[in-house]
mmCIF file of C-alpha atoms and ligand atoms in Angstrom:
data_model
loop_
_atom_site.group_PDB
_atom_site.id
_atom_site.type_symbol
_atom_site.label_atom_id
_atom_site.label_comp_id
_atom_site.label_asym_id
_atom_site.label_seq_id
_atom_site.Cartn_x
_atom_site.Cartn_y
_atom_site.Cartn_z
ATOM 1 C CA MET A 206 10.618 -66.814 47.697
ATOM 2 C CA SER A 207 12.277 -68.595 50.572
ATOM 3 C CA TYR A 208 15.686 -70.113 50.021
ATOM 4 C CA ASN A 209 17.283 -73.081 51.663
ATOM 5 C CA ILE A 210 20.517 -71.571 52.977
ATOM 6 C CA HIS A 211 22.937 -74.012 54.594
ATOM 7 C CA PHE A 212 25.085 -73.003 57.547
ATOM 8 C CA ASN A 213 28.507 -74.262 58.476
ATOM 9 C CA LYS A 214 29.693 -72.174 61.415
ATOM 10 C CA VAL A 215 33.171 -71.817 62.881
ATOM 11 C CA THR A 216 33.626 -73.236 66.361
ATOM 12 C CA ASN A 217 35.727 -70.334 67.637
ATOM 13 C CA SER A 218 35.007 -66.813 66.425
ATOM 14 C CA LYS A 219 38.034 -64.584 65.900
ATOM 15 C CA ALA A 220 35.871 -61.574 66.861
ATOM 16 C CA THR A 221 37.119 -61.865 70.444
ATOM 17 C CA THR A 222 40.663 -60.996 69.299
ATOM 18 C CA LEU A 223 39.615 -57.769 67.549
ATOM 19 C CA ASP A 224 40.559 -54.401 69.059
ATOM 20 C CA PHE A 225 37.604 -52.256 67.993
ATOM 21 C CA ASP A 226 39.564 -49.057 68.649
ATOM 22 C CA ASN A 227 42.289 -50.092 66.265
ATOM 23 C CA ILE A 228 40.947 -51.843 63.207
ATOM 24 C CA PRO A 229 43.467 -52.202 60.370
ATOM 25 C CA LEU A 230 41.784 -50.858 57.234
ATOM 26 C CA GLY A 231 40.646 -53.440 54.712
ATOM 27 C CA THR A 232 42.674 -56.345 56.058
ATOM 28 C CA THR A 233 40.402 -57.674 58.786
ATOM 29 C CA PHE A 234 37.758 -60.154 57.705
ATOM 30 C CA THR A 235 35.025 -61.804 59.721
ATOM 31 C CA ASP A 236 34.713 -65.553 60.315
ATOM 32 C CA HIS A 237 32.263 -66.393 57.546
ATOM 33 C CA MET A 238 31.218 -65.674 53.992
ATOM 34 C CA PHE A 239 28.006 -66.152 52.065
ATOM 35 C CA ILE A 240 28.665 -68.073 48.858
ATOM 36 C CA CYS A 241 26.648 -69.375 45.955
ATOM 37 C CA GLU A 242 27.468 -70.816 42.499
ATOM 38 C CA TYR A 243 25.906 -70.273 39.108
ATOM 39 C CA GLU A 244 25.877 -73.373 36.943
ATOM 40 C CA ASN A 245 23.571 -74.861 34.317
ATOM 41 C CA GLY A 246 21.719 -71.561 34.142
ATOM 42 C CA ALA A 247 20.793 -71.292 37.827
ATOM 43 C CA TRP A 248 22.161 -70.106 41.182
ATOM 44 C CA THR A 249 22.658 -73.111 43.418
ATOM 45 C CA ASN A 250 23.679 -74.117 46.903
ATOM 46 C CA PRO A 251 23.487 -70.797 48.811
ATOM 47 C CA ARG A 252 25.395 -71.248 52.049
ATOM 48 C CA ILE A 253 27.276 -69.540 54.824
ATOM 49 C CA GLU A 254 30.601 -71.127 55.577
ATOM 50 C CA PRO A 255 33.944 -70.266 57.177
ATOM 51 C CA LEU A 256 35.851 -67.665 55.130
ATOM 52 C CA ALA A 257 38.594 -69.606 53.365
ATOM 53 C CA LEU A 258 40.772 -69.620 50.281
ATOM 54 C CA ILE A 259 39.002 -70.644 47.091
ATOM 55 C CA PRO A 260 40.897 -72.842 44.620
ATOM 56 C CA THR A 261 41.017 -71.052 41.253
ATOM 57 C CA HIS A 262 41.706 -72.560 37.852
ATOM 58 C CA PRO A 263 44.378 -70.514 36.028
ATOM 59 C CA ALA A 264 41.945 -70.178 33.107
ATOM 60 C CA ALA A 265 39.150 -68.760 35.316
ATOM 61 C CA MET A 266 37.590 -66.260 32.928
ATOM 62 C CA ALA A 267 37.407 -63.325 35.350
ATOM 63 C CA LEU A 268 41.223 -63.307 35.477
ATOM 64 C CA HIS A 269 41.496 -62.920 31.709
ATOM 65 C CA TYR A 270 38.389 -61.143 30.463
ATOM 66 C CA GLY A 271 37.349 -59.283 33.567
ATOM 67 C CA GLN A 272 33.781 -60.362 34.203
ATOM 68 C CA ALA A 273 33.877 -59.191 37.825
ATOM 69 C CA ILE A 274 31.514 -56.786 39.604
ATOM 70 C CA PHE A 275 31.020 -55.735 43.206
ATOM 71 C CA GLU A 276 28.929 -53.796 45.689
ATOM 72 C CA GLY A 277 29.813 -51.955 48.882
ATOM 73 C CA MET A 278 27.549 -51.313 51.841
ATOM 74 C CA LYS A 279 27.589 -51.093 55.637
ATOM 75 C CA ALA A 280 25.830 -52.635 58.614
ATOM 76 C CA THR A 281 25.508 -50.397 61.678
ATOM 77 C CA VAL A 282 23.881 -50.955 65.064
ATOM 78 C CA ASP A 283 21.181 -48.911 66.778
ATOM 79 C CA SER A 284 21.316 -48.007 70.488
ATOM 80 C CA ASN A 285 19.873 -51.436 71.395
ATOM 81 C CA GLY A 286 22.646 -53.155 69.467
ATOM 82 C CA THR A 287 20.286 -54.296 66.700
ATOM 83 C CA PRO A 288 22.155 -54.460 63.374
ATOM 84 C CA MET A 289 20.721 -52.541 60.452
ATOM 85 C CA LEU A 290 21.392 -52.360 56.732
ATOM 86 C CA PHE A 291 21.093 -49.134 54.723
ATOM 87 C CA ARG A 292 18.911 -49.542 51.597
ATOM 88 C CA PRO A 293 20.118 -53.085 50.730
ATOM 89 C CA ASP A 294 17.495 -53.335 47.972
ATOM 90 C CA LYS A 295 19.325 -50.554 46.116
ATOM 91 C CA ASN A 296 22.595 -52.498 46.210
ATOM 92 C CA ALA A 297 20.795 -55.629 45.016
ATOM 93 C CA ALA A 298 19.326 -53.713 42.084
ATOM 94 C CA ARG A 299 22.635 -52.050 41.232
ATOM 95 C CA LEU A 300 24.493 -55.382 41.289
ATOM 96 C CA ASN A 301 22.051 -56.625 38.681
ATOM 97 C CA PHE A 302 22.437 -53.463 36.633
ATOM 98 C CA SER A 303 26.196 -54.106 36.641
ATOM 99 C CA ALA A 304 25.686 -57.809 35.885
ATOM 100 C CA GLU A 305 23.525 -57.022 32.889
ATOM 101 C CA ARG A 306 26.059 -54.551 31.464
ATOM 102 C CA MET A 307 28.893 -57.061 31.859
ATOM 103 C CA GLY A 308 26.963 -59.972 30.315
ATOM 104 C CA MET A 309 26.711 -61.774 33.644
ATOM 105 C CA PRO A 310 23.691 -63.588 35.094
ATOM 106 C CA LEU A 311 21.304 -61.681 37.344
ATOM 107 C CA PHE A 312 21.306 -62.595 41.028
ATOM 108 C CA PRO A 313 17.899 -62.944 42.757
ATOM 109 C CA GLU A 314 17.460 -59.669 44.664
ATOM 110 C CA ASP A 315 15.577 -61.274 47.540
ATOM 111 C CA LEU A 316 18.364 -63.842 47.983
ATOM 112 C CA PHE A 317 20.930 -60.999 47.932
ATOM 113 C CA VAL A 318 19.153 -59.326 50.860
ATOM 114 C CA GLU A 319 18.528 -62.628 52.656
ATOM 115 C CA GLY A 320 22.191 -63.614 52.329
ATOM 116 C CA LEU A 321 23.250 -60.236 53.729
ATOM 117 C CA LYS A 322 20.865 -60.537 56.664
ATOM 118 C CA HIS A 323 22.044 -64.019 57.592
ATOM 119 C CA LEU A 324 25.711 -63.077 57.283
ATOM 120 C CA VAL A 325 25.271 -59.952 59.423
ATOM 121 C CA ASP A 326 23.206 -61.947 61.914
ATOM 122 C CA ILE A 327 26.032 -64.508 62.311
ATOM 123 C CA GLU A 328 28.715 -61.788 62.424
ATOM 124 C CA ARG A 329 26.860 -59.404 64.754
ATOM 125 C CA ASN A 330 29.745 -59.476 67.259
ATOM 126 C CA TRP A 331 31.988 -58.020 64.565
ATOM 127 C CA ILE A 332 30.001 -54.788 64.175
ATOM 128 C CA PRO A 333 32.029 -51.996 65.792
ATOM 129 C CA PRO A 334 29.712 -50.072 68.125
ATOM 130 C CA GLN A 335 31.501 -46.701 67.898
ATOM 131 C CA GLU A 336 29.774 -43.860 66.060
ATOM 132 C CA GLY A 337 31.114 -43.721 62.513
ATOM 133 C CA SER A 338 32.334 -47.325 62.608
ATOM 134 C CA ALA A 339 30.527 -50.101 60.782
ATOM 135 C CA LEU A 340 30.729 -53.585 59.366
ATOM 136 C CA TYR A 341 31.606 -53.088 55.710
ATOM 137 C CA LEU A 342 29.961 -55.625 53.421
ATOM 138 C CA ARG A 343 31.345 -56.587 50.061
ATOM 139 C CA PRO A 344 29.013 -58.571 47.797
ATOM 140 C CA PHE A 345 30.681 -59.527 44.502
ATOM 141 C CA MET A 346 30.328 -61.791 41.497
ATOM 142 C CA TYR A 347 32.951 -63.159 39.115
ATOM 143 C CA ALA A 348 33.319 -65.646 36.278
ATOM 144 C CA ASP A 349 35.205 -68.721 37.467
ATOM 145 C CA GLU A 350 34.682 -70.965 34.455
ATOM 146 C CA PRO A 351 38.002 -72.238 33.077
ATOM 147 C CA PHE A 352 37.879 -71.280 29.393
ATOM 148 C CA ILE A 353 40.133 -69.511 26.909
ATOM 149 C CA GLY A 354 38.038 -67.574 24.458
ATOM 150 C CA MET A 355 35.824 -64.511 24.329
ATOM 151 C CA ARG A 356 32.252 -65.132 25.362
ATOM 152 C CA ALA A 357 30.111 -64.822 28.459
ATOM 153 C CA ALA A 358 31.130 -67.392 31.060
ATOM 154 C CA THR A 359 28.652 -70.071 32.073
ATOM 155 C CA HIS A 360 29.934 -70.519 35.630
ATOM 156 C CA TYR A 361 30.129 -67.791 38.281
ATOM 157 C CA LYS A 362 30.509 -67.321 41.996
ATOM 158 C CA PHE A 363 28.579 -64.823 44.106
ATOM 159 C CA ILE A 364 30.128 -64.109 47.503
ATOM 160 C CA ILE A 365 29.503 -61.697 50.355
ATOM 161 C CA MET A 366 32.430 -60.932 52.672
ATOM 162 C CA ALA A 367 32.418 -58.668 55.704
ATOM 163 C CA SER A 368 35.151 -56.467 57.123
ATOM 164 C CA PRO A 369 34.869 -54.270 60.221
ATOM 165 C CA SER A 370 35.898 -50.661 59.601
ATOM 166 C CA GLY A 371 36.764 -47.961 62.102
ATOM 167 C CA PRO A 372 35.619 -44.348 61.871
ATOM 168 C CA PHE A 373 37.075 -42.548 58.884
ATOM 169 C CA PHE A 374 39.479 -39.744 59.527
ATOM 170 C CA THR A 375 37.433 -36.759 58.386
ATOM 171 C CA LYS A 376 40.297 -34.754 56.939
ATOM 172 C CA ARG A 377 39.360 -32.423 54.089
ATOM 173 C CA ILE A 378 40.548 -33.911 50.817
ATOM 174 C CA LYS A 379 42.484 -32.542 47.874
ATOM 175 C CA LEU A 380 41.381 -33.519 44.380
ATOM 176 C CA PHE A 381 43.295 -33.499 41.129
ATOM 177 C CA ALA A 382 41.138 -32.675 38.092
ATOM 178 C CA GLU A 383 42.414 -35.131 35.497
ATOM 179 C CA THR A 384 42.571 -33.826 31.907
ATOM 180 C CA ASN A 385 44.662 -36.613 30.416
ATOM 181 C CA TYR A 386 43.227 -39.931 31.575
ATOM 182 C CA ILE A 387 39.502 -40.689 31.717
ATOM 183 C CA ARG A 388 37.470 -43.022 33.923
ATOM 184 C CA ALA A 389 34.440 -43.658 31.774
ATOM 185 C CA ALA A 390 32.632 -42.632 28.622
ATOM 186 C CA GLU A 391 28.958 -42.786 27.718
ATOM 187 C CA GLY A 392 28.252 -46.251 26.348
ATOM 188 C CA GLY A 393 31.158 -47.719 28.330
ATOM 189 C CA THR A 394 31.040 -49.416 31.713
ATOM 190 C CA GLY A 395 31.176 -46.355 34.002
ATOM 191 C CA GLU A 396 27.685 -46.913 35.390
ATOM 192 C CA ALA A 397 28.563 -50.472 36.366
ATOM 193 C CA LYS A 398 30.489 -51.232 39.551
ATOM 194 C CA ALA A 399 32.811 -53.364 37.434
ATOM 195 C CA ALA A 400 36.309 -54.309 38.615
ATOM 196 C CA GLY A 401 37.945 -53.099 35.392
ATOM 197 C CA ASN A 402 36.857 -49.494 36.000
ATOM 198 C CA TYR A 403 38.984 -49.430 39.132
ATOM 199 C CA ALA A 404 41.943 -51.104 37.451
ATOM 200 C CA ALA A 405 41.955 -48.276 34.897
ATOM 201 C CA ALA A 406 41.821 -45.669 37.690
ATOM 202 C CA ILE A 407 44.786 -46.982 39.664
ATOM 203 C CA ARG A 408 47.617 -45.383 37.686
ATOM 204 C CA PRO A 409 46.020 -41.914 37.390
ATOM 205 C CA THR A 410 45.272 -42.060 41.127
ATOM 206 C CA GLU A 411 48.863 -43.039 41.961
ATOM 207 C CA LEU A 412 50.119 -40.135 39.828
ATOM 208 C CA ALA A 413 47.735 -37.701 41.560
ATOM 209 C CA LYS A 414 48.921 -38.976 44.958
ATOM 210 C CA ALA A 415 52.538 -38.447 43.953
ATOM 211 C CA LYS A 416 51.614 -34.795 43.302
ATOM 212 C CA GLY A 417 50.187 -34.507 46.816
ATOM 213 C CA TYR A 418 46.505 -35.088 46.069
ATOM 214 C CA ASP A 419 44.191 -37.609 47.718
ATOM 215 C CA GLN A 420 41.947 -38.545 44.799
ATOM 216 C CA VAL A 421 41.263 -37.900 41.137
ATOM 217 C CA LEU A 422 38.372 -35.678 40.057
ATOM 218 C CA TRP A 423 37.176 -37.313 36.837
ATOM 219 C CA LEU A 424 36.122 -35.170 33.898
ATOM 220 C CA ASP A 425 34.128 -36.238 30.847
ATOM 221 C CA ALA A 426 35.861 -38.355 28.215
ATOM 222 C CA VAL A 427 35.231 -36.085 25.222
ATOM 223 C CA GLU A 428 35.956 -32.505 26.254
ATOM 224 C CA HIS A 429 37.690 -33.024 29.599
ATOM 225 C CA LYS A 430 35.628 -30.237 31.126
ATOM 226 C CA TYR A 431 32.406 -31.661 32.563
ATOM 227 C CA ILE A 432 32.777 -32.916 36.126
ATOM 228 C CA GLN A 433 31.800 -36.545 36.646
ATOM 229 C CA GLU A 434 32.830 -37.860 40.065
ATOM 230 C CA VAL A 435 35.687 -38.717 42.412
ATOM 231 C CA GLY A 436 37.393 -42.096 43.010
ATOM 232 C CA THR A 437 34.523 -43.964 44.647
ATOM 233 C CA MET A 438 32.399 -40.923 45.431
ATOM 234 C CA ASN A 439 29.877 -38.704 43.719
ATOM 235 C CA ILE A 440 30.281 -34.959 44.127
ATOM 236 C CA PHE A 441 28.132 -32.007 45.259
ATOM 237 C CA PHE A 442 28.763 -28.263 45.107
ATOM 238 C CA LYS A 443 27.052 -25.316 46.753
ATOM 239 C CA ILE A 444 27.308 -22.305 44.479
ATOM 240 C CA ASN A 445 25.590 -19.047 45.291
ATOM 241 C CA GLY A 446 23.124 -20.821 47.555
ATOM 242 C CA GLU A 447 22.259 -23.610 45.094
ATOM 243 C CA MET A 448 23.059 -27.290 45.655
ATOM 244 C CA ILE A 449 24.352 -28.770 42.421
ATOM 245 C CA THR A 450 25.491 -32.283 41.499
ATOM 246 C CA PRO A 451 26.503 -33.569 38.042
ATOM 247 C CA LYS A 452 23.534 -35.188 36.356
ATOM 248 C CA ARG A 453 23.874 -38.842 35.405
ATOM 249 C CA ASP A 454 25.351 -38.894 31.924
ATOM 250 C CA GLY A 455 25.678 -42.622 31.243
ATOM 251 C CA ALA A 456 29.195 -42.708 32.693
ATOM 252 C CA ILE A 457 28.695 -41.708 36.343
ATOM 253 C CA LEU A 458 28.150 -44.372 38.984
ATOM 254 C CA ASP A 459 24.642 -44.092 40.424
ATOM 255 C CA GLY A 460 25.659 -43.742 44.060
ATOM 256 C CA ILE A 461 23.189 -44.783 46.741
ATOM 257 C CA THR A 462 24.647 -42.135 49.029
ATOM 258 C CA ARG A 463 24.171 -39.603 46.196
ATOM 259 C CA MET A 464 20.487 -40.447 45.797
ATOM 260 C CA SER A 465 19.987 -40.414 49.586
ATOM 261 C CA VAL A 466 21.757 -37.062 49.983
ATOM 262 C CA ILE A 467 19.510 -35.588 47.282
ATOM 263 C CA ASP A 468 16.449 -36.814 49.229
ATOM 264 C CA ILE A 469 17.801 -35.467 52.539
ATOM 265 C CA LEU A 470 18.601 -32.076 50.993
ATOM 266 C CA LYS A 471 15.130 -31.822 49.442
ATOM 267 C CA ASP A 472 13.580 -32.860 52.761
ATOM 268 C CA LYS A 473 15.487 -30.025 54.451
ATOM 269 C CA GLY A 474 14.073 -27.588 51.936
ATOM 270 C CA TYR A 475 17.075 -27.196 49.667
ATOM 271 C CA GLU A 476 16.620 -27.209 45.951
ATOM 272 C CA VAL A 477 18.972 -29.746 44.344
ATOM 273 C CA ILE A 478 19.939 -29.214 40.752
ATOM 274 C CA GLU A 479 21.222 -32.167 38.738
ATOM 275 C CA ARG A 480 22.904 -30.741 35.668
ATOM 276 C CA ALA A 481 26.089 -30.740 33.621
ATOM 277 C CA ILE A 482 28.703 -28.662 35.410
ATOM 278 C CA THR A 483 32.138 -27.705 34.100
ATOM 279 C CA ILE A 484 35.405 -27.369 35.951
ATOM 280 C CA ASP A 485 35.650 -23.817 34.578
ATOM 281 C CA GLU A 486 32.383 -22.934 36.272
ATOM 282 C CA ILE A 487 33.823 -24.149 39.582
ATOM 283 C CA LYS A 488 36.994 -22.151 38.998
ATOM 284 C CA GLU A 489 34.933 -19.045 38.205
ATOM 285 C CA ALA A 490 32.720 -19.541 41.290
ATOM 286 C CA ALA A 491 35.799 -19.924 43.484
ATOM 287 C CA SER A 492 37.334 -16.724 42.128
ATOM 288 C CA ASN A 493 34.187 -14.633 42.537
ATOM 289 C CA GLY A 494 33.477 -16.015 45.985
ATOM 290 C CA THR A 495 30.282 -17.946 45.193
ATOM 291 C CA LEU A 496 31.745 -21.453 45.636
ATOM 292 C CA GLU A 497 30.452 -22.098 49.136
ATOM 293 C CA GLU A 498 30.926 -25.851 49.557
ATOM 294 C CA ALA A 499 32.136 -28.975 47.805
ATOM 295 C CA PHE A 500 31.833 -32.494 49.160
ATOM 296 C CA GLY A 501 31.987 -36.088 47.975
ATOM 297 C CA THR A 502 29.430 -38.783 48.887
ATOM 298 C CA GLY A 503 29.944 -42.542 49.106
ATOM 299 C CA THR A 504 29.373 -45.551 51.344
ATOM 300 C CA ALA A 505 32.975 -45.787 52.525
ATOM 301 C CA VAL A 506 33.298 -42.250 53.939
ATOM 302 C CA GLY A 507 29.759 -40.896 53.994
ATOM 303 C CA ILE A 508 30.503 -37.230 53.310
ATOM 304 C CA ALA A 509 34.068 -36.150 52.440
ATOM 305 C CA TYR A 510 34.708 -32.407 52.580
ATOM 306 C CA ILE A 511 36.822 -31.041 49.760
ATOM 307 C CA GLN A 512 39.578 -28.547 50.509
ATOM 308 C CA GLU A 513 40.934 -27.840 47.059
ATOM 309 C CA ILE A 514 40.934 -28.957 43.456
ATOM 310 C CA GLY A 515 44.157 -28.832 41.480
ATOM 311 C CA MET A 516 44.138 -28.544 37.703
ATOM 312 C CA HIS A 517 47.221 -28.041 35.558
ATOM 313 C CA ASN A 518 49.126 -25.552 37.687
ATOM 314 C CA GLU A 519 46.140 -23.843 39.239
ATOM 315 C CA ILE A 520 44.483 -24.534 42.555
ATOM 316 C CA ILE A 521 40.779 -23.988 43.196
ATOM 317 C CA HIS A 522 40.261 -23.348 46.902
ATOM 318 C CA VAL A 523 37.005 -24.318 48.603
ATOM 319 C CA SER A 524 35.725 -22.461 51.676
ATOM 320 C CA ASN A 525 36.822 -23.927 55.006
ATOM 321 C CA GLU A 526 33.285 -24.430 56.190
ATOM 322 C CA SER A 527 30.732 -26.865 54.899
ATOM 323 C CA PRO A 528 27.581 -26.294 56.954
ATOM 324 C CA VAL A 529 25.257 -28.075 54.518
ATOM 325 C CA GLY A 530 27.688 -30.985 54.136
ATOM 326 C CA LEU A 531 27.953 -31.300 57.917
ATOM 327 C CA GLU A 532 24.183 -31.125 58.325
ATOM 328 C CA VAL A 533 23.650 -33.872 55.744
ATOM 329 C CA ASN A 534 26.393 -36.023 57.292
ATOM 330 C CA ASP A 535 24.801 -35.687 60.745
ATOM 331 C CA THR A 536 21.413 -36.658 59.359
ATOM 332 C CA LEU A 537 22.809 -39.683 57.516
ATOM 333 C CA ASN A 538 24.679 -40.857 60.617
ATOM 334 C CA ALA A 539 21.661 -40.292 62.865
ATOM 335 C CA ILE A 540 19.476 -42.378 60.552
ATOM 336 C CA LYS A 541 22.120 -45.125 60.314
ATOM 337 C CA THR A 542 22.455 -45.358 64.109
ATOM 338 C CA GLY A 543 18.729 -45.110 64.820
ATOM 339 C CA LYS A 544 19.144 -41.783 66.670
ATOM 340 C CA GLN A 545 16.789 -40.151 64.214
ATOM 341 C CA GLU A 546 13.507 -41.617 63.113
ATOM 342 C CA ASP A 547 13.850 -43.380 59.779
ATOM 343 C CA THR A 548 11.153 -41.345 58.048
ATOM 344 C CA PHE A 549 12.484 -42.337 54.624
ATOM 345 C CA GLY A 550 12.101 -46.059 55.382
ATOM 346 C CA TRP A 551 15.714 -46.774 54.455
ATOM 347 C CA MET A 552 16.855 -49.061 57.274
ATOM 348 C CA THR A 553 16.418 -52.841 57.351
ATOM 349 C CA LYS A 554 16.720 -54.166 60.905
ATOM 350 C CA ILE A 555 18.168 -57.599 61.528
ATOM 351 C CA GLU A 556 16.516 -59.077 64.570
ATOM 352 C CA LYS A 557 18.240 -62.023 66.156
ATOM 353 C CA GLU A 558 17.360 -65.149 64.255
ATOM 354 C CA VAL A 559 18.082 -68.634 65.417
ATOM 355 C CA ALA A 560 19.684 -69.403 62.127
ATOM 356 C CA SER A 561 20.810 -72.976 62.720
HETATM 357 C C1 PLP B 895 30.636 -47.058 44.752
HETATM 358 C C2 PLP B 895 30.927 -45.803 44.006
HETATM 359 C C3 PLP B 895 30.321 -44.567 44.310
HETATM 360 C C4 PLP B 895 29.454 -44.360 45.511
HETATM 361 O O1 PLP B 895 28.343 -45.181 45.547
HETATM 362 P P1 PLP B 895 27.616 -45.434 46.948
HETATM 363 O O2 PLP B 895 26.502 -46.333 46.583
HETATM 364 O O3 PLP B 895 27.164 -44.110 47.434
HETATM 365 O O4 PLP B 895 28.633 -46.043 47.840
HETATM 366 C C5 PLP B 895 30.585 -43.491 43.491
HETATM 367 N N1 PLP B 895 31.420 -43.588 42.449
HETATM 368 C C6 PLP B 895 32.047 -44.747 42.136
HETATM 369 C C7 PLP B 895 32.922 -44.792 40.957
HETATM 370 C C8 PLP B 895 31.828 -45.874 42.912
HETATM 371 O O5 PLP B 895 32.449 -47.017 42.634
#
C-alpha cells in the first residue's frame, strides 16, 4: 500500500551546528519527526514535520495507565554515504507485538518502514559518518486520549524521532545479579518493549550503580536463579567451547541483535544453544575455568563485553578476552557499514528520494 505522507520541512537545518566528534548522548535531536494519529479506529494524517513540543491533556491516558511502547534502531551509512536501516521489518513486527500485549492498536508495518525511510532520507545530513556512530531512531506509540478510567484508549499518537549517537565507549561492563527485584515474569509484559518495564527497572539499576556496577543482570521472577537478560541487552556465554544464550521464556525481550548474533554465530560454524541457564552454573564455570566469554547484545551498544558479575558478596570474573564476541561485533559492524556483503539480506538502503 502506498501512503500519502505530507511534508513540512524546516527552512534551516540545525545539522550544520552539530560537532560529529562530540555528540551529547541522548539530548541531540534532528530537525524533524514522523507523526501520525489514531482516531475513529484508523491511523490518519501521516506526516513529517519540524520536531516540536506536543500539547498534552493532563488526563492523557498514557500518563496514568501507561499505554506506551517504543522501538530502538539505527541508521548507518555505507562507504558511498547511502543510509541504511538494519532489519526495520523486525522492529515493525515487534512494535505490533508490544501493541497487542498492551491493548493498543496495531500500526501498519509497511507505513512504519516507509515513515522511517522518509525521515532518514530528510535527516541524512545528521547521520554521523564515523565507524560505530549512527543515527538512533526511536519509534514509539502512546495513548493521548484524555480520559479517567481503566480501559483501552481510543486515541493514540505514533511518532518517530531521530538522535545522532557517537561511538560507544567499549569498556567492559560489570553486572549485578539481582535476587531481590525482578524485571518480568512469564505472562507479564517482559516480552513487550513497554515503557512501564523500564520504569520498574530504574530503582534496582540505580542501586546497582551505587554499588559500583553498570547494569542489572535480571534473574527469573520465581526462583531468582535463571538468567534472563541485562538492562536493554540480551546475554550470551561461551562455556567450555559452547555458545549459550537464555532461551525465550515469555519474559525475555526478543532482541533483534540477539537473533542476528545467533544467525552470525551459526554462519561461522558455531553451535548456539538456547536453553535455561542458572547463575550457579555461571559461577561454577568461572571457578573451574570453563567460562570463556560473556557478552551482552543490543541495538544501542552492539556487543558489550562483560568483565564481572556480582551476586550477594561474591564476584564472578569473566576472562579478559572475548574473541568470539569481537568476531561477531566486527561482522555486525561490517554488515552495517556495507564493508561486508549483506549475505543475510538484512540491510534496507535508502536511496535519495525527491520527497517533496
Ligand atoms: C531493546 C531491548 C533489548 C535488545 O533488543 P535489540 O532489538 O537487540 O535492540 C534487550 N532487552 C531489553 C529489555 C530491551 O528493551
